[in-house]
Coordinates of C-alpha atoms in Angstrom, one line a residue:
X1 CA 34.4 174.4 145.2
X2 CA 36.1 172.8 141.8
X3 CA 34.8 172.1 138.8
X4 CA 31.9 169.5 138.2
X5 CA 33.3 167.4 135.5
X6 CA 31.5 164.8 134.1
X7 CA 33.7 162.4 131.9
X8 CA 37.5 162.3 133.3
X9 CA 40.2 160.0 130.7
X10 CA 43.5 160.7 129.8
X11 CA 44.6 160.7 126.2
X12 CA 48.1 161.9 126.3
X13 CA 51.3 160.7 125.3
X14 CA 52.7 157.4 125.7
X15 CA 55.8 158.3 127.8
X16 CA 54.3 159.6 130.7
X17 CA 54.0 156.9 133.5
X18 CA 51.6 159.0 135.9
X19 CA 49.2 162.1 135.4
X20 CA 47.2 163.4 137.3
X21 CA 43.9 164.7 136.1
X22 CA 43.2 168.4 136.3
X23 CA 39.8 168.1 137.8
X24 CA 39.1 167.9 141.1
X25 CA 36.3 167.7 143.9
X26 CA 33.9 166.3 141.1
X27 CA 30.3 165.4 141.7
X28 CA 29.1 161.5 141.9
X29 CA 27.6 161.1 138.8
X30 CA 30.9 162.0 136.9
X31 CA 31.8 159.5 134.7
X32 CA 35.7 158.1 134.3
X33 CA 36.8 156.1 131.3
X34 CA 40.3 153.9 131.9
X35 CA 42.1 152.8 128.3
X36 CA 43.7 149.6 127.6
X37 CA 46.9 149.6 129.7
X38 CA 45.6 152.2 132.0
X39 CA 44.8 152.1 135.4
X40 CA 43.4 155.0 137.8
X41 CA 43.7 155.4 141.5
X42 CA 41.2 157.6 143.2
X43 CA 42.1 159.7 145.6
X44 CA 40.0 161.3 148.6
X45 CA 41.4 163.6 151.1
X46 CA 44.7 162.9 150.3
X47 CA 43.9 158.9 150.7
X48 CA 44.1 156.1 147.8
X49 CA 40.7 154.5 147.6
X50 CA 40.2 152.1 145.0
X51 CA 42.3 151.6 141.6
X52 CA 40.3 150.8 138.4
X53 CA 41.2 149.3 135.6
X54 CA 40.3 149.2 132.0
X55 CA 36.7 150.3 131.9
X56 CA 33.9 152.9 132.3
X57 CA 32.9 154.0 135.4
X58 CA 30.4 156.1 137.2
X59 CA 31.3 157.3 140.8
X60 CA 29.0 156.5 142.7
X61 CA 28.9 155.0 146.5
X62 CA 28.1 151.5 145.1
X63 CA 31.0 152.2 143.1
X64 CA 33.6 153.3 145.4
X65 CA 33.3 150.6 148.1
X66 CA 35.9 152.9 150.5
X67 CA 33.8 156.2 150.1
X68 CA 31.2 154.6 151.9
X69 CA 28.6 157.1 153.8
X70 CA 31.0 160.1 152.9
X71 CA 29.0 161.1 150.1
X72 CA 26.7 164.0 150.9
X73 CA 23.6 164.0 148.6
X74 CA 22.3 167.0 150.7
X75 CA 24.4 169.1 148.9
X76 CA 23.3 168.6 145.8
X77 CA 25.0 165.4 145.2
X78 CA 28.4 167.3 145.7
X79 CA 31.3 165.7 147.7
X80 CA 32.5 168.2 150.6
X81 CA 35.9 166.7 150.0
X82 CA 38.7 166.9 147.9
X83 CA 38.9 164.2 145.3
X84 CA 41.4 163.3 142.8
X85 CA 42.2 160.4 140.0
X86 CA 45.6 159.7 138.8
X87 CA 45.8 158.0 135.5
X88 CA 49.0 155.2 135.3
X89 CA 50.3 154.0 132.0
X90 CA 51.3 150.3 131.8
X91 CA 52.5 150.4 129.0
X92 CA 56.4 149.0 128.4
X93 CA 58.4 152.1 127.6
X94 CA 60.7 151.1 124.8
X95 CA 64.7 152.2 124.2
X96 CA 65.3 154.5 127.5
X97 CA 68.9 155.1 127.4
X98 CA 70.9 154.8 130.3
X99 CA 74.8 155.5 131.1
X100 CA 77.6 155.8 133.6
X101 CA 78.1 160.0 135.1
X102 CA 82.4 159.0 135.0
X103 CA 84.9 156.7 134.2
X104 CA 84.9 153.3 135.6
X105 CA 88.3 152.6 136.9
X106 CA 89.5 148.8 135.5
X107 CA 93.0 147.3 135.7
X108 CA 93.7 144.8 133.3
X109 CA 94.7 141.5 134.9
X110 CA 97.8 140.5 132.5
X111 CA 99.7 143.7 132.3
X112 CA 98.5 145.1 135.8
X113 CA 97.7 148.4 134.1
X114 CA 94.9 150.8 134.8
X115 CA 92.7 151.7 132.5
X116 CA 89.6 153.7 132.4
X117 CA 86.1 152.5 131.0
X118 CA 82.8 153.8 129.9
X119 CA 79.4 152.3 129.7
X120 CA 76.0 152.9 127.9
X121 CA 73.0 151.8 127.2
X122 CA 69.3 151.1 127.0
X123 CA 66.4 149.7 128.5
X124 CA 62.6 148.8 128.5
X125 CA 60.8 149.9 131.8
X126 CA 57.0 149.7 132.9
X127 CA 55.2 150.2 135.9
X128 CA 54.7 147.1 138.0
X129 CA 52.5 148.3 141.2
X130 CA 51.0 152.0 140.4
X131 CA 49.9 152.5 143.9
X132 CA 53.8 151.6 144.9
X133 CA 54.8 154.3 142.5
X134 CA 52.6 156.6 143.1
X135 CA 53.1 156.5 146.5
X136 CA 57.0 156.3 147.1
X137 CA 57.6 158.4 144.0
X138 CA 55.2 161.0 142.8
X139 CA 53.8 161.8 145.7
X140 CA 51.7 165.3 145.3
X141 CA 53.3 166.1 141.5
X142 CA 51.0 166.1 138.7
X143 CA 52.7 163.3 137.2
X144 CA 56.2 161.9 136.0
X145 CA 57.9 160.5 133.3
X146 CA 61.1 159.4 131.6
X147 CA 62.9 161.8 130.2
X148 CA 63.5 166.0 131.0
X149 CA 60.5 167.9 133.0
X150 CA 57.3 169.1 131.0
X151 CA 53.7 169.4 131.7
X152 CA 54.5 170.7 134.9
X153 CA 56.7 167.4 136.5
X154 CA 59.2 168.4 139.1
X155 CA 61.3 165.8 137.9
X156 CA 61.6 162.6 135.7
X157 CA 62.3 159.0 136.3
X158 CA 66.0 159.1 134.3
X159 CA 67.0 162.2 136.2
X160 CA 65.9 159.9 139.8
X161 CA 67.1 156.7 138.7
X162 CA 70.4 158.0 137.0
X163 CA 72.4 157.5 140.2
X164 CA 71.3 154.0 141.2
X165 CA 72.1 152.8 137.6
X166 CA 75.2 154.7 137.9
X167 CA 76.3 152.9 141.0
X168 CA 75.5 149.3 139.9
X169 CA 77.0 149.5 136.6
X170 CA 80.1 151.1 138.5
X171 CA 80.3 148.5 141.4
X172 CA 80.0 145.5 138.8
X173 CA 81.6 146.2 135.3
X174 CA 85.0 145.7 136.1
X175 CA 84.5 142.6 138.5
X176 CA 82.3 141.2 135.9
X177 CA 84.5 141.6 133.0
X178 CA 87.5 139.6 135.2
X179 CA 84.4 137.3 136.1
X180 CA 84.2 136.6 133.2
X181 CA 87.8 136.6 131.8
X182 CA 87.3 139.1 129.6
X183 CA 89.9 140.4 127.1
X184 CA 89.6 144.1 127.6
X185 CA 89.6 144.5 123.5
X186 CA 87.3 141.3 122.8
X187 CA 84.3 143.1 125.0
X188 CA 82.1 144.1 122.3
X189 CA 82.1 140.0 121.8
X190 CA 80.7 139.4 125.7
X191 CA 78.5 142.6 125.8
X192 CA 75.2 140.6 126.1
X193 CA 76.3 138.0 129.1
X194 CA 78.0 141.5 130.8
X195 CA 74.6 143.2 130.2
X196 CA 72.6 140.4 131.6
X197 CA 74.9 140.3 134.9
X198 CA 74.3 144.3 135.3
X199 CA 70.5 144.0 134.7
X200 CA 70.2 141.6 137.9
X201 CA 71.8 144.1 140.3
X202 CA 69.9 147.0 138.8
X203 CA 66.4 145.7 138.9
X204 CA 66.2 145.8 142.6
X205 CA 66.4 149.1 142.9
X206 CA 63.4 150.0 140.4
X207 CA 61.5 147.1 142.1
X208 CA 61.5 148.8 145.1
X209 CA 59.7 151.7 143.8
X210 CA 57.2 149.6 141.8
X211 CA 58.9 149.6 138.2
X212 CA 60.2 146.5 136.7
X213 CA 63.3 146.1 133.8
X214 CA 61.8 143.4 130.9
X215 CA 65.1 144.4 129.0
X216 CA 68.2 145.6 130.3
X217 CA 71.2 146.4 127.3
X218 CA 74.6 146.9 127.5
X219 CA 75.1 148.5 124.0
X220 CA 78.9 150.6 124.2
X221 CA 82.1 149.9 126.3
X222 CA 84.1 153.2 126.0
X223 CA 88.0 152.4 125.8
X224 CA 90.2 154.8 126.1
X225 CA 91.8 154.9 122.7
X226 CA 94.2 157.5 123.2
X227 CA 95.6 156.4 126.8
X228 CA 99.4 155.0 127.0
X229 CA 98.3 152.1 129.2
X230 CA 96.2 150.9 126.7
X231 CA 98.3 151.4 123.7
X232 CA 100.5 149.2 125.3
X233 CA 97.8 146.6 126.7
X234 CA 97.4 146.5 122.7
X235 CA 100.7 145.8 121.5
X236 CA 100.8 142.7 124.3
X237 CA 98.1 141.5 123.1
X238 CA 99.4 141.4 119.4
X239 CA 102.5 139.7 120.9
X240 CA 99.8 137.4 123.0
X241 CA 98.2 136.3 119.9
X242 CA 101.5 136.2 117.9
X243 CA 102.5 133.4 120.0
X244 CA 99.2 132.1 119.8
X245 CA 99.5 131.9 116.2
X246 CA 102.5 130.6 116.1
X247 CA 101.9 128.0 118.8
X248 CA 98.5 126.7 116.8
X249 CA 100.8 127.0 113.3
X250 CA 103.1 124.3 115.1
X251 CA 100.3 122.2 116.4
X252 CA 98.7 122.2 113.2
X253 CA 102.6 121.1 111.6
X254 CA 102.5 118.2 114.2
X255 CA 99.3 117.2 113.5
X256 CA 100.1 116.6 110.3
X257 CA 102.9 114.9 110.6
X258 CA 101.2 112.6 112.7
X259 CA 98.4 112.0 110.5
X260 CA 101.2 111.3 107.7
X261 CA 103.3 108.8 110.2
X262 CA 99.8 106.8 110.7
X263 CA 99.6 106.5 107.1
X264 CA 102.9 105.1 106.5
X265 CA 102.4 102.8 109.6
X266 CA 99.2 102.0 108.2
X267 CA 100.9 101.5 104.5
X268 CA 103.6 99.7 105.8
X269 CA 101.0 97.3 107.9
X270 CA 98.8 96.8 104.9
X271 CA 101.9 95.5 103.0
X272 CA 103.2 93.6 105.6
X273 CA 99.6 91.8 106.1
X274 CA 99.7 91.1 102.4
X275 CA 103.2 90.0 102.7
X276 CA 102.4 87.4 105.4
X277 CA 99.0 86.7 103.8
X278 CA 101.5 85.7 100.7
X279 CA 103.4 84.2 102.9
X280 CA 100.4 81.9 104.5
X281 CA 99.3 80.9 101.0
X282 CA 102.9 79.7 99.7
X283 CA 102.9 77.9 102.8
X284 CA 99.8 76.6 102.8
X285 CA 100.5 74.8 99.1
X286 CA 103.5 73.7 100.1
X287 CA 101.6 72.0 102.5
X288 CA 98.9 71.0 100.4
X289 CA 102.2 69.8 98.0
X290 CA 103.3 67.6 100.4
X291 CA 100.6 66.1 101.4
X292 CA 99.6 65.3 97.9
X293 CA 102.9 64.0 97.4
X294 CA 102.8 61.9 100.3
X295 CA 99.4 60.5 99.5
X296 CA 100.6 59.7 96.3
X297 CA 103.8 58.2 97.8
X298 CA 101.4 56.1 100.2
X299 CA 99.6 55.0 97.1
X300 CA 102.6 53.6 95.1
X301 CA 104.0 52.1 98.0
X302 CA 100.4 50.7 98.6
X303 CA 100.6 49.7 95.0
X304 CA 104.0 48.0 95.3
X305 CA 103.2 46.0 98.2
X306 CA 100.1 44.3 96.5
X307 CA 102.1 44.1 93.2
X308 CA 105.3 42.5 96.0
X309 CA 102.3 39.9 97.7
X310 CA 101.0 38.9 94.5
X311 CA 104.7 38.4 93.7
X312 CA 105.1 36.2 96.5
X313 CA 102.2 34.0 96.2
X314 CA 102.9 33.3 92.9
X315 CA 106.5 32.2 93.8
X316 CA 109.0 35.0 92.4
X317 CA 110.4 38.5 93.2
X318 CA 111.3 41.4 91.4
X319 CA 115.1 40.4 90.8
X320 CA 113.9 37.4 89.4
X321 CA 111.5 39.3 86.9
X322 CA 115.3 42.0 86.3
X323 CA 117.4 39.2 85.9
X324 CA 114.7 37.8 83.2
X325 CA 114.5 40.8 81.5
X326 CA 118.9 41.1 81.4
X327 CA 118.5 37.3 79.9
X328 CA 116.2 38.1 77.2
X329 CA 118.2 41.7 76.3
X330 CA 121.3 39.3 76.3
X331 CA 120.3 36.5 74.2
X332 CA 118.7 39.1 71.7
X333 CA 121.7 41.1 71.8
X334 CA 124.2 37.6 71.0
X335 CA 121.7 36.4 68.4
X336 CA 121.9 39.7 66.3
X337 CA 126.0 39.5 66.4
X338 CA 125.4 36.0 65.1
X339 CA 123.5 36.4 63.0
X340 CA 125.9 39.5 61.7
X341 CA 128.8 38.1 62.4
X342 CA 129.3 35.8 59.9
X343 CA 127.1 37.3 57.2
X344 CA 129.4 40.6 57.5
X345 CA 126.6 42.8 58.5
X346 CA 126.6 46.6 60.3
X347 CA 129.1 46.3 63.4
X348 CA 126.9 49.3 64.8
X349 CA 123.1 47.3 64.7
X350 CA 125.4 44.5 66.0
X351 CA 125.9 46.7 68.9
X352 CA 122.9 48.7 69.3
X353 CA 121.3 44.9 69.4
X354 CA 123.7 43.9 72.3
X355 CA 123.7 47.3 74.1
X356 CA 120.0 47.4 75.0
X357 CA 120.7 44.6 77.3
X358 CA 124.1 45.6 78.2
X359 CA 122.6 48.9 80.0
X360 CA 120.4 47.1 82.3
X361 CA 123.2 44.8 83.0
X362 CA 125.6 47.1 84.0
X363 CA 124.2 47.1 87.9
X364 CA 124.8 43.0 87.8
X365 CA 128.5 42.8 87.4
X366 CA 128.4 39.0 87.6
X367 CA 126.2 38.8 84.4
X368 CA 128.5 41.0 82.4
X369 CA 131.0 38.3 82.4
X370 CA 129.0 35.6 81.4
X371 CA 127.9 38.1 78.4
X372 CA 131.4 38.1 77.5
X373 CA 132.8 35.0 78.2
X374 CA 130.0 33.4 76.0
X375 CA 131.3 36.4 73.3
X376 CA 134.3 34.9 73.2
X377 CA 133.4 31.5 73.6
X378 CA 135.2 30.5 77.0
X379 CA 133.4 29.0 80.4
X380 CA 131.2 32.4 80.6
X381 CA 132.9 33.7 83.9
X382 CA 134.6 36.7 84.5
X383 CA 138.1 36.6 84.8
X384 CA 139.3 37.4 88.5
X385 CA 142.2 39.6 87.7
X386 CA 142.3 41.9 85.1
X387 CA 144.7 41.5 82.0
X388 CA 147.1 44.5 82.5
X389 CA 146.9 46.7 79.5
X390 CA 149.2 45.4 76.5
X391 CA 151.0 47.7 73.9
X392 CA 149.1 48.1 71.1
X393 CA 150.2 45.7 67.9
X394 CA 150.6 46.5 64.1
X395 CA 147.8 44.8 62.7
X396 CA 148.9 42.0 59.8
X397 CA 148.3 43.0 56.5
X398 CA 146.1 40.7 54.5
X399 CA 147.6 39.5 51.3
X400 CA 145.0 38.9 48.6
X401 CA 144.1 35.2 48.0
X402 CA 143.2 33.6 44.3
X403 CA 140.0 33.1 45.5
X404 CA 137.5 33.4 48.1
X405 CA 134.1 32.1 49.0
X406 CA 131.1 33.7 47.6
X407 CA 130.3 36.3 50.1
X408 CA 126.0 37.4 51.0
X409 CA 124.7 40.3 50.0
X410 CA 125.0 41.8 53.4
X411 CA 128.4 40.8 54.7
X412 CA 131.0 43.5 55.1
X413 CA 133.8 44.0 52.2
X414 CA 137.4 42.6 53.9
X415 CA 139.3 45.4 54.7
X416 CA 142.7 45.9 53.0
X417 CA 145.9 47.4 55.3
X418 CA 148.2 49.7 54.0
X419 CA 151.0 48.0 52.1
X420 CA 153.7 49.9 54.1
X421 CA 152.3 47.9 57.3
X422 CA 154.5 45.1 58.9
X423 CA 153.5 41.9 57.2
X424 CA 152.5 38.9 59.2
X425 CA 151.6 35.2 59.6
X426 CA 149.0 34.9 56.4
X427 CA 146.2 33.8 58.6
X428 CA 142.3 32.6 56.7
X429 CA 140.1 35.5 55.6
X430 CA 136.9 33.8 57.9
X431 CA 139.0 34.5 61.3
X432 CA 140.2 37.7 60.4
X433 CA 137.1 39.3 59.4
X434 CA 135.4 38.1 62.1
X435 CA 138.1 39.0 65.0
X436 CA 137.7 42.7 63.0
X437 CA 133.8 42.5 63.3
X438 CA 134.3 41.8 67.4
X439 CA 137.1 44.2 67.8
X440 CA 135.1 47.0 65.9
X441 CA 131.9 46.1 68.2
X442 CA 134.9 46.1 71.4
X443 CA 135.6 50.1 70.4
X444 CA 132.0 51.0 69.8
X445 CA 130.9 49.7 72.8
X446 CA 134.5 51.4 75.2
X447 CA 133.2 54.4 73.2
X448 CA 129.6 54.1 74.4
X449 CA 130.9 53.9 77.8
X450 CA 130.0 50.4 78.4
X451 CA 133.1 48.8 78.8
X452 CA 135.5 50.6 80.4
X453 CA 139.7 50.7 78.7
X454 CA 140.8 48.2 81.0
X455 CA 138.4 45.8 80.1
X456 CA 138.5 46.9 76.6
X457 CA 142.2 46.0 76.8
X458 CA 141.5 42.8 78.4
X459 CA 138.8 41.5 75.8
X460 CA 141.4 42.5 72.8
X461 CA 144.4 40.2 74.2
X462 CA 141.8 37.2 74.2
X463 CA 141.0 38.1 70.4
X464 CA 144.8 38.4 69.5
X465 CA 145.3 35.0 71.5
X466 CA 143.0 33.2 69.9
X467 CA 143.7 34.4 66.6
X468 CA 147.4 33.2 67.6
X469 CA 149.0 36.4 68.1
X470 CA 149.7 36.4 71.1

């Protein structure tokens, strides 16, 4: 018969998933304490009964719902059969390392060489169904746990499992890592989304015998450092990002260049848009010149044709008024050389009186005549023909008289010829000075430009004829 025990716990170590307690064959009245992430399945003739979770228990019937009637209180409240309580931990076991028994044969996909690879790792694990894993996995053993045997296991959970990690990390490295499209010497980038593929085809297998995997790592790729394949997978892939380099060098070049031709295009715009907006405002007061100068133009020709109808109504035209205005300059102009002529005043105010007119005058050819005509006191027309030019002739010399008349204050002194010139016809002092006085205002007004020489020519003759000359 065992022991009687009366309080059964466990109060081990935290990296044992299952131990079995020593006692056995207990009476009812034992009591069993379960921790905080504990469980404990009872056994009875080699049967699971009832788990229990976290708690204090007494065994009684009432308490074990499966033992029913089997309890024999005629024996001094002594079970005749074997009992036994297994204590679970639930607790996650943290940082079990895992890794592959060999090599993991890879061949890279760009150079087509083999290469061989290692993996390692580590994990959390804890026990999702206890009966599960105490059935299918401890069996009759006092217990098990992670790492090498002690307190009398037969085995541990790395040793059992080593194979099925083994296998999955084998079967799905490679093809995950081409997957993937990997760069065998980028993998320590890619480690966690490799690690995360392996932990979904190795939790299955733990799953089955009631464990779970919160946490599955993939912490080390071995690469076979000292291998000629990979040597040379290593220098291809300094060529491979050689190129690279140089290929993202060049697109960088071009992008620059591009960037610098949109700026000139976008320089060349802007001063072509400032041209043309230059361009639209010179036009535009142009336009706005024109029109102002038409409007003005409408306006004066408005202007002249109410100044032209009040014209007409009152009985004359603007021909009439420049015709007037010749007149008047005319008669002002004749009564200045009058009134000079004889009193031997300034030949030019004789001619500046007579030119004012004489300028106006000069688009009416008909009245020019009649200016001279009544100059030289003929019938006031023009002569038809022109006089052709006649030599020039020695001018008389004037011979000095006794006496002559008592001269103004303003007249001119007589002008005395050289004694060497040809001597002539004595003719009176009165008609010579005044035939000089017309012939001086004759020269100033060819030299003005009012008279032209052929009518200068033509005017002199008359003077010589009627001073009997010629």
């Amino acid at each position: 018969m065992g022991q009687i025990a009366e309080i059964i716990k466990y109060e081990g170590d935290n990296n044992t998933f299952i131990w079995k307690h020593p006692c056995e064959d207990f009476n009812s009245l034992t009591q069993l304490i379960v921790h905080e992430s504990q469980e404990a399945v009872f056994f009875m003739n080699g049967q699971a009964l009832d788990l229990f979770g976290a708690g204090r228990y007494t065994l009684e019937t009432q308490n074990i719902p499966k033992l029913g009637k089997l309890l024999n209180r005629a024996t001094g409240d002594q079970t005749p059969f074997h009992c036994e309580v297994y204590f679970i931990n639930k607790t996650v076991q943290m940082a079990l390392k895992w890794g592959t028994d060999s090599k993991v044969r890879y061949i890279d996909p760009e150079s087509g060489l083999p290469l061989e690879l290692g993996a390692s790792g580590e994990m959390n694990l804890c026990v999702s169904d206890s009966r599960k894993l105490l059935i299918k996995l401890v069996g009759t053993m006092n217990g098990i746990a992670w790492g090498d045997e002690r307190n009398g296991f037969t085995k541990s959970l790395q040793n059992s499992f080593r194979p099925l990690i083994s296998a999955a990390v084998k079967s799905n490295l490679a093809s995950s890592i081409k997957s993937l499209n990997i760069n065998i010497l980028e993998i320590d980038e890619h480690l966690t989304e490799l690690g995360d593929i392996l932990h979904k085809k190795v939790l299955p297998g733990f799953e089955e015998y009631g464990l779970t995997i919160p946490q599955f790592f993939l912490t080390n790729v071995v690469l076979p450092e000292d291998d000629p394949n990979f040597k040379r997978v290593r220098e291809l892939y300094t060529i491979s990002l050689q190129k690279r380099m140089i290929s993202a060098e060049a697109e960088v070049n071009t992008a620059k260049a591009q960037a610098a031709a949109q700026v000139a295009a976008a320089a060349r715009e802007a001063v072509l848009e400032r041209q043309q907006t230059q361009t639209e405002i010179a036009r535009r007061e142009a336009e706005r010149k024109v029109i102002t100068a038409q409007a003005e133009a409408e306006a004066q020709k408005a202007a002249g044709f109410a100044q032209a109808e009040i014209m007409r109504q009152q009985g004359y035209n603007q021909k009439d008024v420049i015709q007037a205005e010749v007149q008047k300059a005319y008669a002002a102009g004749i009564g200045n050389m009058g009134g000079n002529g004889g009193s031997g005043g300034s030949t030019m105010s004789d001619i500046l009186g007579l030119g004012i007119g004489l300028q106006a005058a000069s688009a009416m050819s008909g009245q020019v005549g009649n200016i001279f005509g009544g100059m030289f006191g003929g019938t006031g027309t023009q002569p038809q023909q022109p006089t052709p030019p006649t030599p020039p002739q020695p001018t008389l010399p004037t011979q000095p008289l006794p006496s002559q008349p008592q001269q103004s204050e303003n007249a001119p002194a007589p002008v005395v010829q050289p004694e060497s010139a040809p001597s002539a016809a004595p003719q009176p002092v009165d008609e010579m000075t005044a035939f000089k006085t017309k012939l001086g205002k004759l020269t100033a007004m060819k030299e003005a430009g009012i008279i032209n020489d052929e009518e200068f020519n033509s005017y002199k003759a008359k003077l010589l004829t009627e001073l009997g000359i010629m």
